[in-house]
Amino acid sequence: MALDEETPLVDHQIEAGNQTVNHGRDIHILSWAFLLIFLAYGAAQNLQSTLNTDGDLGTISLGILYTSFTVSSLFASSVVRKLGSKNALLLGTTGYWLYIAANLKPSWYTMVPASLYLGFAAAILWVGEGTYLTATARSQANDHKLHEGTVIGHFNGEFWGIFASHQLVGNLLTLALLKDGAGSTSGTTLLFTVFLGSMTLGTVLMSFLKKRDGEETEGDRDSSPGLYTLLASLWNQVITPLCDVRMLLIVPLIAFSGLQQAFVWAEFTKYYVQPSLGESGVGGAMAVYGVFDAICSLAAGRFTSGLTSITLIVSGGAFLQGGILIWLLNYSEPTDGVLCVVYPLLIAAVWGIGDGVLMTQLNALLAMLFKHNMEGTFAQLKLWQSASIAVVFFLSPYISLQTMLFLMLAALVLSLAGFLFLVLKVEKVFSNHVS
């Protein structure tokens, strides 16, 4: 398996004819559409624990959402293959729209069904995103005779950089429209109305994407709706990838990427930001998180060209996050007024860097190693991420902060060890191949 920096990571060429197409246009559209959709959803998710407090409706609905997300990821790849990646993206946006609409009249009768459906829609959307972006990158590399790993890295960097800025834009909108606090009914109604408008614009923008169905493997969309076909597809897309030792070694890193995201949403804001900066400071801290996430995603994408660069970037990000986790284990709230502001924002910035590293590099790594089963591969990514996020939401009320931090640190060490073993294994296979 040729995964060195110089050898292209594609073993087949697609004839582009006499006309060379710049496929970067579709990445621009995809990135900005996701920004418009997730600036609304991300901010709404951050507000759930403080806005929908009746019977812990907000937190429980998020747990239900990510449990549904996990289960739906088992068959999301089959749905994406059936619909095509563009149609899957459009279908996926409907769940986010319905969830925001439910927040206009939050109750158990609106939030629970909306959360269940959003779990399904989110699985479809994210498998479609990974499939579409990778197919677009390969088309760009083939048509322009470029190194495939470099193009995949650049396209992932652009997408995740623009996507990560949703935390900045969404939280600034929240701060501007909820001037009277989260308890203001008129402000909340206005905020979620604006969010619905933003999501509608994102969906319309996504409809301008070019279809890439012709670049998928022939026979991917079997028209037979029989139970045997569905079970066989489920086996091939979910179970078969786990028979590959490379996937098994990546799964811990995928799971940690979900754990660290959920930790920021559920624990960091509650135990570190709110005591120092107050309720209004949560939006500011998450905005800082989003800025550094976006900058790091763009930078990491630019430096990604193959396995060696991915190894260096992931290792650097892991050591940063490990250092922060050790600091948090011994953290005490500073008494100095300036440090009370600086410390939470500094931690938010480092978490943003860590998330930017993990999201860009995981997507690039999976696209490089498992290019013959894109839908199944990205279904694995969302399956393990959403499962770990759901675990944090459900465990959070029952375990102490110290226990959560020790679990996070142990998960980080395990995931980094598995990743480095994978790198050595792949490098050894390549060395034996060339010798």
Tab-separated table of C-alpha atoms in Angstrom, residues 72-92 120-133 212-213 216 220-222 233 237 373-376 378-379 382:
chain	number	residue	atom	x	y	z
A	72	SER	CA	-29.036	5.126	12.501
A	73	SER	CA	-25.332	5.049	11.617
A	74	LEU	CA	-25.653	1.259	11.321
A	75	PHE	CA	-27.668	1.581	8.113
A	76	ALA	CA	-26.844	5.137	7.017
A	77	SER	CA	-24.333	3.933	4.424
A	78	SER	CA	-27.030	1.847	2.708
A	79	VAL	CA	-29.359	4.846	2.544
A	80	VAL	CA	-26.606	7.044	1.094
A	81	ARG	CA	-25.772	4.421	-1.529
A	82	LYS	CA	-29.450	4.176	-2.444
A	83	LEU	CA	-30.081	7.926	-2.650
A	84	GLY	CA	-26.701	9.188	-3.804
A	85	SER	CA	-24.582	11.540	-1.706
A	86	LYS	CA	-26.225	14.810	-2.838
A	87	ASN	CA	-29.783	13.599	-2.197
A	88	ALA	CA	-28.661	12.210	1.173
A	89	LEU	CA	-27.310	15.642	2.098
A	90	LEU	CA	-30.614	17.296	1.223
A	91	LEU	CA	-32.616	14.705	3.174
A	92	GLY	CA	-30.325	15.106	6.179
A	120	PHE	CA	-31.536	9.490	11.712
A	121	ALA	CA	-31.142	12.592	9.522
A	122	ALA	CA	-27.749	13.486	11.034
A	123	ALA	CA	-26.360	10.007	10.284
A	124	ILE	CA	-27.488	10.341	6.658
A	125	LEU	CA	-26.122	13.884	6.377
A	126	TRP	CA	-22.657	13.130	7.748
A	127	VAL	CA	-22.102	9.910	5.800
A	128	GLY	CA	-23.227	11.828	2.714
A	129	GLU	CA	-20.807	14.662	3.540
A	130	GLY	CA	-17.782	12.390	3.899
A	131	THR	CA	-18.666	10.486	0.723
A	132	TYR	CA	-19.322	13.629	-1.312
A	133	LEU	CA	-16.189	15.467	-0.171
A	212	ARG	CA	-21.407	12.735	-8.078
A	213	ASP	CA	-23.336	9.494	-8.347
A	216	GLU	CA	-19.529	5.696	-7.110
A	220	ASP	CA	-23.675	0.301	-5.248
A	221	ARG	CA	-27.406	0.989	-5.508
A	222	ASP	CA	-29.214	-2.292	-5.765
A	233	SER	CA	-25.760	-4.417	2.841
A	237	GLN	CA	-21.087	-1.693	5.389
A	373	ASN	CA	-15.867	1.785	0.651
A	374	MET	CA	-16.442	5.440	1.385
A	375	GLU	CA	-20.029	5.185	2.648
A	376	GLY	CA	-19.241	2.316	5.030
A	378	PHE	CA	-17.782	7.325	7.107
A	379	ALA	CA	-20.672	5.418	8.683
A	382	LYS	CA	-20.229	8.757	12.802
